[in-house]
Coordinates of C-alpha atoms in Angstrom, one line a residue:
M1 CA 18.3 -6.9 65.0
D2 CA 21.2 -5.8 62.9
E3 CA 22.7 -8.8 64.2
K4 CA 19.6 -11.1 62.9
R5 CA 20.0 -9.5 59.4
E6 CA 24.0 -9.9 59.4
Q7 CA 23.3 -14.0 59.8
L8 CA 20.7 -13.9 57.1
D9 CA 22.8 -12.1 54.7
W10 CA 25.4 -14.5 55.3
V11 CA 23.4 -17.4 54.6
A12 CA 21.7 -16.2 51.4
A13 CA 25.5 -15.6 50.4
A14 CA 26.8 -19.2 51.3
E15 CA 23.9 -20.3 49.5
V16 CA 24.6 -18.1 46.3
E17 CA 28.1 -19.3 46.4
G18 CA 27.0 -23.2 46.7
E19 CA 24.9 -23.0 43.7
K20 CA 26.0 -24.7 40.7
P21 CA 25.3 -23.9 36.8
P22 CA 23.1 -26.3 35.2
E23 CA 24.7 -29.1 33.1
V24 CA 24.9 -28.4 29.6
P25 CA 22.7 -31.2 27.8
P26 CA 24.7 -33.1 25.4
H27 CA 24.6 -32.2 21.6
G28 CA 25.9 -32.4 18.8
P29 CA 25.1 -34.3 15.3
V30 CA 25.5 -37.4 16.7
V31 CA 23.1 -36.8 19.4
W32 CA 20.7 -35.2 16.8
A33 CA 20.7 -38.0 14.8
R34 CA 19.9 -40.5 17.7
E35 CA 17.3 -38.1 19.0
N36 CA 15.6 -37.6 15.2
L37 CA 16.5 -40.1 12.9
F38 CA 17.6 -43.2 15.2
S39 CA 15.2 -42.9 18.5
S40 CA 14.0 -46.2 17.6
V41 CA 14.1 -49.3 15.7
G42 CA 11.2 -48.3 13.3
S43 CA 12.7 -44.9 13.0
G44 CA 16.1 -46.2 12.1
I45 CA 14.4 -48.7 9.5
L46 CA 12.9 -46.2 8.1
T47 CA 15.6 -43.6 8.0
V48 CA 18.0 -46.0 6.4
A49 CA 15.2 -46.7 3.9
G50 CA 15.0 -43.4 2.9
L51 CA 18.4 -42.7 2.4
I52 CA 18.5 -45.7 0.2
V53 CA 16.2 -44.5 -2.4
A54 CA 17.4 -40.9 -1.9
L55 CA 20.9 -41.9 -2.9
G56 CA 19.6 -44.0 -5.9
F57 CA 17.6 -40.8 -6.9
F58 CA 20.4 -38.3 -7.0
K59 CA 22.6 -40.8 -8.4
G60 CA 20.5 -41.7 -11.2
M61 CA 19.6 -37.7 -11.4
L62 CA 23.3 -36.5 -11.4
G63 CA 24.4 -39.2 -13.7
Y64 CA 22.2 -38.1 -16.3
I65 CA 22.7 -34.3 -15.8
F66 CA 26.5 -35.0 -16.1
G67 CA 26.3 -37.3 -18.7
A68 CA 28.7 -37.1 -21.5
D69 CA 26.0 -37.5 -24.1
R70 CA 23.9 -34.5 -22.6
K71 CA 23.4 -31.8 -25.0
W72 CA 23.7 -28.5 -22.7
D73 CA 25.2 -26.5 -25.8
A74 CA 21.8 -26.3 -26.8
V75 CA 20.8 -24.3 -23.5
A76 CA 24.1 -22.5 -23.5
T77 CA 23.7 -21.4 -27.3
N78 CA 20.1 -20.2 -27.2
L79 CA 20.2 -18.5 -23.4
R80 CA 19.0 -15.0 -25.2
L81 CA 16.5 -16.9 -27.4
Y82 CA 15.2 -18.5 -23.9
F83 CA 14.7 -14.9 -22.0
T84 CA 13.8 -12.2 -25.0
Q85 CA 13.0 -14.4 -28.0
A86 CA 13.5 -12.4 -31.1
Y87 CA 14.2 -9.0 -29.7
P88 CA 16.4 -7.4 -32.3
E89 CA 20.4 -7.0 -31.3
D90 CA 20.7 -4.0 -32.4
Q91 CA 18.3 -2.5 -29.9
Y92 CA 19.1 -5.1 -27.2
V93 CA 20.3 -2.2 -25.2
R94 CA 16.7 -1.8 -24.3
V95 CA 16.4 -4.8 -22.4
W96 CA 19.6 -4.1 -20.5
V97 CA 17.9 -0.3 -19.6
A98 CA 14.8 -2.3 -18.6
V99 CA 16.7 -4.9 -16.1
G100 CA 18.9 -1.6 -14.7
V101 CA 15.5 0.4 -13.6
A102 CA 14.5 -3.0 -11.6
M103 CA 18.5 -3.3 -9.9
A104 CA 18.6 0.6 -9.4
L105 CA 14.9 0.0 -7.7
A106 CA 16.3 -3.0 -5.8
G107 CA 19.4 -1.2 -4.3
L108 CA 17.3 2.0 -3.3
S109 CA 14.4 -0.1 -1.6
A110 CA 17.1 -2.0 0.4
A111 CA 18.6 1.3 1.5
I112 CA 14.9 3.4 2.2
W113 CA 13.7 0.6 4.0
R114 CA 17.1 -0.1 6.0
A115 CA 17.5 -3.8 5.1
N116 CA 19.5 -4.5 8.4
G117 CA 19.2 -8.1 9.0
R118 CA 22.2 -10.2 10.3
I119 CA 23.4 -13.1 10.3
T120 CA 25.6 -15.1 13.0
G121 CA 28.7 -16.7 12.4
Y122 CA 27.1 -19.8 13.3
K123 CA 24.4 -19.8 10.7
L124 CA 27.0 -19.1 8.2
G125 CA 29.3 -21.8 9.5
G126 CA 25.9 -24.2 9.0
G127 CA 25.5 -22.4 5.5
S128 CA 29.1 -23.6 4.7
F129 CA 28.8 -27.2 5.3
G130 CA 25.9 -27.0 3.5
L131 CA 28.0 -26.5 0.4
A132 CA 30.4 -28.8 1.5
G133 CA 28.1 -31.5 1.7
G134 CA 26.8 -30.6 -1.8
L135 CA 30.0 -30.5 -3.3
L136 CA 31.0 -34.0 -1.5
T137 CA 27.3 -35.6 -3.1
L138 CA 28.5 -34.5 -6.2
L139 CA 32.0 -36.1 -6.2
L140 CA 30.5 -39.2 -4.7
L141 CA 27.3 -40.0 -7.0
S142 CA 28.4 -37.7 -10.1
P143 CA 30.3 -39.4 -13.1
F144 CA 33.3 -37.1 -12.7
S145 CA 36.9 -38.0 -14.1
W146 CA 39.0 -38.1 -11.4
R147 CA 40.4 -34.6 -11.6
A148 CA 37.3 -33.1 -11.2
R149 CA 36.8 -35.0 -8.0
L150 CA 39.7 -33.8 -6.4
I151 CA 39.4 -30.4 -7.4
Y152 CA 35.4 -30.7 -5.8
L153 CA 37.2 -32.3 -2.7
L154 CA 39.5 -29.5 -1.9
V155 CA 36.8 -26.7 -2.5
A156 CA 34.9 -29.0 0.0
L157 CA 37.7 -29.0 2.5
V158 CA 37.7 -25.4 2.3
F159 CA 34.2 -25.1 2.7
I160 CA 34.3 -27.6 6.0
G161 CA 37.3 -25.4 7.2
I162 CA 35.0 -22.0 7.0
G163 CA 32.4 -23.8 8.9
Q164 CA 33.9 -25.4 11.4
Y165 CA 36.0 -21.7 12.4
L166 CA 32.6 -19.9 12.6
R167 CA 30.8 -22.2 14.3
S168 CA 33.5 -23.3 17.0
V169 CA 35.5 -19.9 17.0
R170 CA 33.1 -17.1 15.8
P171 CA 29.7 -18.3 16.4
K172 CA 28.6 -15.0 17.7
L173 CA 29.9 -12.7 14.8
E174 CA 27.4 -11.3 13.1
V175 CA 27.3 -9.9 9.4
P176 CA 24.7 -8.2 7.4
A177 CA 22.6 -10.0 5.3
L178 CA 22.5 -7.5 2.8
G179 CA 26.6 -7.8 2.6
V180 CA 26.1 -11.5 2.3
I181 CA 24.0 -11.3 -0.6
V182 CA 25.8 -8.7 -2.6
G183 CA 29.0 -10.5 -2.0
T184 CA 27.2 -13.9 -3.5
L185 CA 26.0 -11.7 -6.5
A186 CA 29.9 -10.3 -7.1
V187 CA 31.2 -14.4 -6.7
L188 CA 28.9 -15.2 -9.8
V189 CA 29.5 -12.0 -11.9
G190 CA 33.4 -12.0 -11.1
S191 CA 33.1 -15.6 -11.9
L192 CA 31.8 -14.6 -15.9
W193 CA 35.2 -12.7 -16.3
V194 CA 37.4 -15.6 -15.3
V195 CA 36.0 -18.8 -14.9
P196 CA 36.2 -20.4 -18.6
Y197 CA 32.2 -21.7 -19.1
G198 CA 33.4 -21.3 -22.8
K199 CA 31.6 -19.3 -26.0
H200 CA 28.5 -20.6 -27.6
T201 CA 27.7 -18.4 -30.9
F202 CA 25.5 -18.0 -33.6
V203 CA 27.3 -16.8 -36.6
D204 CA 24.7 -16.0 -39.6
G205 CA 22.4 -18.1 -37.9
Q206 CA 24.7 -21.0 -37.6
V207 CA 25.6 -22.4 -34.6
Q208 CA 28.9 -22.3 -34.1
P209 CA 31.3 -25.0 -32.1
P210 CA 31.4 -24.0 -28.5
R211 CA 35.1 -22.1 -28.0
P212 CA 37.2 -22.0 -24.9
G213 CA 37.3 -18.9 -22.8
T214 CA 35.4 -16.8 -20.8
V215 CA 31.6 -15.9 -21.9
A216 CA 31.2 -13.3 -24.4
M217 CA 31.8 -9.4 -23.4
T218 CA 28.0 -8.8 -24.6
T219 CA 27.5 -10.9 -21.3
K220 CA 29.7 -10.6 -18.4
L221 CA 30.1 -6.5 -19.1
P222 CA 25.9 -5.4 -18.9
W223 CA 25.7 -8.0 -15.8
T224 CA 28.7 -6.2 -14.3
V225 CA 26.9 -3.0 -15.0
M226 CA 23.8 -4.1 -13.4
L227 CA 25.3 -5.1 -10.1
L228 CA 27.3 -1.6 -10.1
V229 CA 24.2 0.1 -10.7
M230 CA 22.5 -1.7 -8.0
I231 CA 25.2 -0.9 -5.4
V232 CA 25.3 2.7 -6.4
A233 CA 21.6 3.1 -6.2
Y234 CA 21.8 1.4 -2.6
F235 CA 24.4 4.1 -1.3
V236 CA 22.3 7.2 -2.9
G237 CA 19.1 5.9 -1.1
K238 CA 21.5 5.6 2.3
A239 CA 22.7 9.3 1.3
V240 CA 19.2 10.7 1.0
R241 CA 17.3 8.9 3.2
D242 CA 17.4 11.0 6.2
K243 CA 16.7 14.1 4.4
V244 CA 13.4 13.1 3.1
S245 CA 10.3 12.1 5.0
P246 CA 10.3 8.6 5.5
G247 CA 6.6 7.9 4.6
L248 CA 7.4 10.1 1.4
A249 CA 10.5 8.1 0.4
K250 CA 8.6 4.9 0.8
G251 CA 5.5 5.8 -1.0
L252 CA 7.5 6.8 -3.9
L253 CA 9.4 3.7 -4.2
S254 CA 6.2 1.8 -3.8
A255 CA 4.9 3.6 -6.7
G256 CA 8.2 2.8 -8.7
W257 CA 7.7 -0.9 -8.2
M258 CA 4.2 -0.9 -9.6
L259 CA 4.8 1.4 -12.4
L260 CA 8.3 -0.8 -13.2
L261 CA 6.1 -2.9 -15.5
P262 CA 4.3 -0.8 -17.8
I263 CA 7.1 1.3 -17.8
D264 CA 9.5 -1.0 -18.7
Y265 CA 7.6 -2.7 -21.3
F266 CA 5.3 0.1 -23.2
V267 CA 7.9 2.3 -22.6
I268 CA 11.5 1.1 -23.0
L269 CA 11.0 -2.1 -24.5
R270 CA 8.2 -1.2 -27.2
D271 CA 10.1 2.1 -28.2
P272 CA 6.8 3.8 -29.5
A273 CA 7.0 6.4 -32.4
L274 CA 5.2 9.4 -30.7
D275 CA 4.1 12.0 -33.0
Y276 CA 4.9 14.8 -30.8
G277 CA 2.6 17.3 -32.8
Q278 CA -0.9 15.2 -31.9
V279 CA 0.7 14.9 -28.4
F280 CA 0.5 19.0 -28.0
R281 CA -2.5 19.1 -30.0
V282 CA -4.5 16.2 -28.7
D283 CA -3.4 14.6 -25.6
V284 CA -2.0 17.4 -23.8
P285 CA -5.2 19.5 -23.8
I286 CA -7.4 16.3 -22.9
F287 CA -5.2 15.9 -20.0
L288 CA -5.0 19.8 -18.5
A289 CA -9.1 19.5 -19.0
F290 CA -9.4 16.5 -16.7
A291 CA -7.0 17.9 -14.2
V292 CA -8.6 21.2 -14.3
A293 CA -12.1 20.0 -14.2
G294 CA -11.7 17.3 -11.9
S295 CA -9.9 18.8 -9.1
A296 CA -12.5 21.7 -9.2
I297 CA -15.2 18.7 -8.9
L298 CA -13.2 16.9 -6.3
W299 CA -12.5 19.5 -4.2
W300 CA -16.2 20.4 -3.9
L301 CA -16.9 16.6 -3.1
S302 CA -14.4 16.4 -0.5
S303 CA -15.9 19.2 1.6
P304 CA -16.5 17.8 4.8
H305 CA -20.0 20.2 5.0
R306 CA -21.3 18.3 1.9
G307 CA -23.2 15.7 3.3
E308 CA -25.3 13.2 1.5
I309 CA -25.1 15.7 -1.9
G310 CA -21.7 14.8 -2.5
R311 CA -22.5 11.0 -2.5
V312 CA -25.5 11.4 -4.5
V313 CA -23.5 13.4 -7.3
A314 CA -20.7 10.8 -7.1
G315 CA -23.1 8.3 -7.5
A316 CA -24.6 10.3 -10.5
M317 CA -21.0 10.3 -12.1
V318 CA -20.8 7.0 -12.2
I319 CA -24.0 5.9 -13.7
G320 CA -23.0 8.9 -16.3
A321 CA -19.5 6.9 -17.2
G322 CA -21.2 3.7 -17.4
V323 CA -24.0 5.2 -20.3
F324 CA -21.1 7.2 -21.7
W325 CA -19.3 3.9 -22.1
L326 CA -22.4 1.7 -23.6
A327 CA -22.9 4.9 -25.7
A328 CA -19.8 4.4 -27.5
A329 CA -19.9 0.8 -27.7
F330 CA -22.8 1.6 -30.0
G331 CA -21.4 3.7 -32.4
L332 CA -20.9 7.3 -30.3
S333 CA -17.2 8.2 -31.6
V334 CA -15.2 9.1 -28.4
R335 CA -11.7 8.8 -27.8
Q336 CA -10.6 5.9 -25.6
I337 CA -8.5 8.0 -23.1
V338 CA -11.8 10.4 -22.6
R339 CA -13.9 7.4 -22.0
I340 CA -11.1 6.1 -19.1
D341 CA -10.5 9.5 -17.6
L342 CA -14.5 9.8 -17.3
V343 CA -14.5 6.3 -15.5
M344 CA -11.6 7.3 -13.5
L345 CA -13.3 10.4 -12.4
A346 CA -16.1 8.8 -11.5
V347 CA -14.6 6.3 -9.5
V348 CA -12.5 8.9 -7.3
A349 CA -15.4 10.6 -6.9
L350 CA -17.1 7.9 -4.7
A351 CA -14.0 7.9 -2.7
A352 CA -14.0 11.9 -2.2
P353 CA -16.3 11.8 1.3
T354 CA -13.2 9.5 3.0
F355 CA -10.7 12.4 2.1
A356 CA -13.0 15.1 3.7
G357 CA -11.5 16.8 6.4
E358 CA -8.8 19.4 6.8
K359 CA -7.4 21.6 3.6
A360 CA -4.0 19.9 3.7
I361 CA -6.1 16.6 3.5
R362 CA -7.8 17.9 0.5
R363 CA -4.9 19.2 -1.1
K364 CA -3.3 15.5 -1.2
F365 CA -5.9 14.1 -2.5
I366 CA -6.0 16.3 -5.6
I367 CA -2.3 15.9 -6.1
G368 CA -3.0 12.1 -6.2
W369 CA -5.9 12.4 -8.8
V370 CA -3.5 14.8 -10.7
V371 CA -0.5 12.4 -10.4
I372 CA -2.6 9.2 -11.1
L373 CA -4.8 11.0 -14.3
A374 CA -1.1 12.1 -15.6
L375 CA 0.5 8.3 -15.4
V376 CA -2.8 7.0 -17.0
N377 CA -2.6 9.4 -19.9
Y378 CA 0.9 9.0 -20.6
L379 CA 0.5 5.2 -20.6
A380 CA -2.3 5.2 -22.4
M381 CA -0.5 7.3 -25.4
M382 CA 2.2 4.8 -25.1
V383 CA 0.1 1.8 -25.6
N384 CA -1.8 3.6 -28.4
T385 CA 1.4 4.4 -30.3
P386 CA 3.1 2.4 -32.9
S387 CA 6.4 0.5 -31.8
T388 CA 9.5 0.5 -33.4
V389 CA 11.0 -2.3 -32.5
D390 CA 10.9 -4.8 -35.8
V391 CA 10.0 -8.2 -34.4
P392 CA 8.7 -11.4 -36.9
G393 CA 5.2 -11.4 -34.8
S394 CA 3.0 -8.5 -33.5
F395 CA 4.5 -8.7 -29.6
P396 CA 7.8 -7.9 -28.7
L397 CA 8.9 -10.1 -26.2
G398 CA 9.0 -13.7 -25.9
G399 CA 10.8 -16.7 -23.7
F400 CA 10.9 -15.9 -20.2
S401 CA 10.3 -12.2 -20.7
L402 CA 6.8 -13.0 -21.7
T403 CA 6.4 -15.4 -18.9
L404 CA 7.4 -12.7 -16.5
L405 CA 5.1 -10.3 -18.1
V406 CA 2.4 -12.7 -18.0
A407 CA 2.8 -13.2 -14.3
S408 CA 3.6 -9.9 -12.7
A409 CA 0.3 -8.3 -14.9
T410 CA -1.9 -11.0 -13.9
L411 CA -1.2 -10.4 -10.1
M412 CA -1.0 -6.6 -10.8
M413 CA -4.4 -6.7 -12.1
S414 CA -6.0 -9.4 -10.1
F415 CA -5.2 -8.2 -6.6
P416 CA -7.5 -5.0 -6.5
I417 CA -10.0 -7.0 -8.2
G418 CA -10.0 -9.8 -6.1
L419 CA -10.0 -7.4 -3.3
I420 CA -13.3 -6.1 -4.8
L421 CA -15.1 -9.4 -5.1
A422 CA -14.0 -10.0 -1.6
L423 CA -15.5 -7.0 0.1
G424 CA -18.8 -7.4 -2.1
R425 CA -19.2 -11.5 -0.8
T426 CA -19.3 -9.9 2.9
S427 CA -21.1 -7.1 1.8
K428 CA -24.5 -6.5 3.7
M429 CA -25.9 -5.3 0.4
P430 CA -27.5 -8.4 -1.6
I431 CA -26.9 -7.1 -4.8
F432 CA -22.8 -6.9 -4.6
R433 CA -23.0 -9.9 -2.5
L434 CA -24.9 -11.9 -5.3
L435 CA -23.1 -10.9 -7.6
S436 CA -19.7 -11.1 -6.1
T437 CA -20.4 -15.1 -5.1
T438 CA -21.8 -15.6 -8.7
Y439 CA -18.7 -14.7 -10.1
I440 CA -16.2 -16.4 -8.2
E441 CA -18.4 -20.0 -8.0
V442 CA -18.6 -19.9 -11.5
I443 CA -14.8 -18.8 -12.5
R444 CA -13.7 -21.4 -9.9
G445 CA -15.8 -24.1 -11.3
V446 CA -14.1 -23.9 -15.1
P447 CA -10.6 -25.2 -15.8
L448 CA -8.1 -22.3 -16.6
I449 CA -6.9 -24.0 -20.0
T450 CA -10.7 -23.1 -20.8
I451 CA -10.8 -19.5 -19.6
L452 CA -7.5 -19.2 -21.9
I453 CA -9.2 -20.9 -24.8
F454 CA -12.3 -18.9 -24.6
F455 CA -10.1 -15.4 -24.4
K456 CA -8.0 -16.4 -27.2
I457 CA -10.6 -17.5 -29.7
I458 CA -13.8 -16.6 -28.8
L459 CA -13.7 -13.0 -27.3
N460 CA -12.9 -11.7 -30.3
L461 CA -16.2 -12.5 -31.8
F462 CA -18.1 -10.4 -28.8
L463 CA -16.1 -7.0 -29.4
P464 CA -17.4 -4.2 -31.5
D465 CA -15.9 -4.0 -35.0
G466 CA -12.1 -3.2 -35.5
M467 CA -11.4 -4.0 -32.0
V468 CA -9.3 -7.0 -31.6
L469 CA -7.7 -8.5 -28.4
G470 CA -4.2 -9.7 -29.1
N471 CA -3.6 -12.8 -27.6
E472 CA -0.8 -12.0 -25.0
M473 CA -3.5 -9.3 -23.5
A474 CA -5.9 -12.0 -23.9
A475 CA -3.9 -14.5 -21.7
I476 CA -3.4 -11.6 -19.2
L477 CA -7.1 -10.7 -19.1
G478 CA -7.9 -14.5 -18.5
Y479 CA -5.5 -15.5 -16.0
S480 CA -6.6 -12.2 -13.9
L481 CA -9.9 -12.8 -13.6
F482 CA -9.1 -16.4 -12.8
S483 CA -6.8 -15.5 -10.0
A484 CA -8.8 -12.8 -8.4
A485 CA -11.6 -15.5 -7.9
Y486 CA -9.3 -17.7 -5.5
L487 CA -7.8 -14.2 -4.0
A488 CA -10.9 -13.2 -3.0
E489 CA -12.1 -16.3 -1.6
N490 CA -8.3 -16.3 0.8
V491 CA -9.0 -12.0 1.6
R492 CA -12.7 -13.5 2.4
G493 CA -11.1 -15.8 4.9
G494 CA -8.7 -12.7 6.3
L495 CA -11.9 -10.4 6.8
Q496 CA -13.7 -13.2 8.4
S497 CA -11.1 -13.1 11.2
I498 CA -11.3 -9.6 12.3
R499 CA -13.4 -9.4 15.4
K500 CA -16.9 -7.3 16.0
G501 CA -14.8 -5.4 18.8
Q502 CA -12.5 -3.7 15.6
Y503 CA -15.8 -2.7 13.8
E504 CA -17.1 -0.9 16.6
A505 CA -14.1 0.9 18.0
A506 CA -13.8 2.7 14.5
A507 CA -17.5 3.4 14.7
A508 CA -16.5 4.7 18.2
L509 CA -14.5 7.3 16.7
G510 CA -16.5 8.3 13.7
M511 CA -15.3 6.3 11.0
S512 CA -17.1 6.0 7.9
T513 CA -17.4 2.2 6.6
P514 CA -14.8 3.2 3.8
Q515 CA -12.5 4.7 6.1
T516 CA -12.9 1.5 8.8
T517 CA -12.4 -0.6 5.5
S518 CA -9.4 0.9 4.3
F519 CA -7.7 1.9 7.8
I520 CA -8.8 -1.2 10.0
V521 CA -10.1 -4.0 8.3
L522 CA -8.2 -4.6 5.2
P523 CA -4.5 -4.2 6.9
Q524 CA -5.4 -6.8 9.7
A525 CA -7.1 -8.9 7.1
L526 CA -4.2 -9.0 4.4
R527 CA -1.9 -9.9 7.3
A528 CA -3.8 -12.7 8.6
V529 CA -3.9 -14.5 4.8
V530 CA -0.1 -13.9 3.7
P531 CA 0.4 -17.4 3.3
P532 CA -2.1 -18.2 1.1
L533 CA -1.5 -15.1 -0.6
V534 CA 1.8 -16.4 -1.3
S535 CA 0.9 -19.7 -2.6
G536 CA -1.3 -18.1 -5.0
V537 CA 1.6 -15.8 -6.3
I538 CA 3.6 -18.9 -6.7
A539 CA 0.8 -20.9 -8.6
T540 CA 0.1 -18.1 -11.0
F541 CA 4.0 -17.9 -12.0
K542 CA 3.6 -21.6 -12.5
E543 CA 0.3 -21.4 -14.4
T544 CA 1.8 -19.6 -16.9
S545 CA 3.5 -22.5 -18.5
L546 CA 0.0 -23.1 -19.8
L547 CA 0.7 -20.3 -22.5
F548 CA 2.5 -23.2 -24.5
I549 CA -1.0 -25.1 -25.0
I550 CA -2.3 -21.8 -26.4
G551 CA 0.3 -21.1 -28.8
L552 CA 2.1 -18.3 -27.2
F553 CA 5.8 -18.6 -27.3
D554 CA 6.6 -18.2 -23.7
F555 CA 9.6 -19.7 -21.8
L556 CA 8.0 -23.5 -22.0
R557 CA 7.6 -23.2 -25.8
I558 CA 11.0 -21.7 -26.4
G559 CA 12.8 -24.5 -24.7
Y560 CA 10.5 -27.2 -25.8
V561 CA 9.8 -26.7 -29.6
V562 CA 11.6 -23.8 -30.7
V563 CA 15.3 -24.8 -29.1
G564 CA 14.6 -28.2 -29.5
G565 CA 13.7 -28.2 -32.9
Q566 CA 17.0 -26.6 -34.1
T567 CA 18.8 -29.0 -36.3
A568 CA 22.1 -29.1 -34.3
F569 CA 20.0 -29.9 -31.4
V570 CA 17.7 -32.6 -32.2
G571 CA 17.0 -34.4 -29.5
S572 CA 17.3 -32.1 -26.7
Q573 CA 14.2 -31.9 -25.2
R574 CA 14.8 -33.5 -22.1
E575 CA 17.9 -31.1 -21.5
N576 CA 15.8 -28.0 -22.0
L577 CA 13.0 -29.1 -20.0
L578 CA 15.6 -29.7 -16.9
F579 CA 16.8 -26.6 -17.4
V580 CA 13.2 -24.4 -17.8
A581 CA 12.1 -26.6 -14.8
F582 CA 15.1 -25.5 -13.0
I583 CA 14.5 -21.8 -13.4
Y584 CA 10.8 -22.0 -12.2
W585 CA 12.0 -23.9 -9.3
I586 CA 14.7 -20.9 -8.6
I587 CA 12.2 -18.4 -8.7
T588 CA 9.3 -20.2 -6.7
F589 CA 11.5 -21.2 -3.9
S590 CA 13.0 -17.6 -3.9
I591 CA 9.1 -16.4 -3.4
S592 CA 8.5 -18.8 -0.8
R593 CA 11.6 -18.3 1.2
S594 CA 10.8 -14.5 0.8
S595 CA 7.3 -15.4 2.4
V596 CA 9.0 -17.2 5.1
Q597 CA 10.9 -13.9 6.4
L598 CA 7.8 -11.8 6.0
E599 CA 6.0 -14.1 8.4
K600 CA 8.4 -13.7 10.9
K601 CA 8.9 -9.9 10.3
L602 CA 5.0 -9.7 11.0
G603 CA 4.9 -12.5 13.7
L604 CA 2.6 -14.9 12.0
G605 CA 2.0 -18.0 14.1
E606 CA 3.9 -16.7 16.8
R607 CA 2.0 -16.3 20.2

């Protein structure tokens, strides 16, 4: 028996030793081109024709962009006008503070969410080859001088050498993706200090001829500080992330991002002139009254033994808040913040049964109510306080900052409205389904520009005496209601993808309908519709260019009308439009790539 086993072991060992590794299939750029571009005669003809068309297009485009008669000074001189329009120079530090808050949140988020992605040397080498290819394209197709061509050629050769080294010698090298991003930003910011981009300035409203040298200190110093703020915030977040609860840290950061827009605009950029006497005499007592009374009511409603009486009371509160609003519209003198707080309390009361349970859960529910109440009252106070920023119009922002404000506010407002509409359209209650379906179909059947004109011109005719909706806020409201209808249809598709077994499992666990929707259905539905949701975000951002048509000084209007109408830059509309289009493309492309990374992380499209 042992002899036979030894023979079998010897035969198996001989077979293993005789095995050869499989041959490596041919690979490389030549093989790839043969398989993908010239796999047949027809494919080769299409490839050659496509290359000819692409080369002709890029040669014409680059020849136009880098032509000697282009007026790119119009863009360089008016960058501040492009991004913040007429924001006063003596208060411009507020703009940098607002940007700094966003950079700090970005650094903290990278640390708390542990942005630990890695990029291989092989992929970095591919990126280096791509940069070299772009430089060689500029070298061959652009109307540069021979000196400039030589510089581009040397830089391209350096990138080719780096790419070849990374791909052939260090293909498995892993570099933190965050380090690559920060390094790229550091190179861009550092170039402001060393590369002679030139100085383009206004003096007493007159355009000055460009001067040689690096950009002005008022540009390079703030951007350097912004980069340092982000880096310091990252290390601060890295130091404290293991000392606090991950859920608490991520929750606070999420709240910070949601509050970034209202805090940046209503508090930092508007600089409200607060009357602290009225604040402590009126605003603080109103907040304390609703905090105490509301907490007591919500504590009673969230009791697990309350039963149907709690839902009846919450419904009565909603009806009462609605009647109160109608009474105020017909002449009842009530402070606006009181009406807002009443509606908030009624809506939160409807959610109270969802948080019914142990005292710890109920305490968190009450704390959440007090925090939300404080934030809403604070922001309402800031909104209703006159601004100290002295600008030609009534709105302190213009240009790209207005475009970004409208897009961000639209996304923040349309998302919850769209969720409610989607849930209403899939509801089993006929009244909610009918109302939601009617709204969605009506809004989707009306052009966006018609809605914007309606909210800008006609809506004020239906408002009570003394109440006027500003053009910017009217545009945000119109955009939000329009985007919500399309978002609702996307979310409805996700809701319909949820299998019946998910609802049955939630019912078996004893979950109520709000709990099932919040914790089981919506997370899965939203995950399934990430691609169309991101497409909606991109479409919303691009549609902000319609602000130009209704007369607002957005990014496009500043470039085409304001800068193009300056005496020194008459005839520069094409350059301005190219710059505006380039900025739009950078942002939308970045959103698209971020969406791809999110889809990979969530495993969408993978089996």
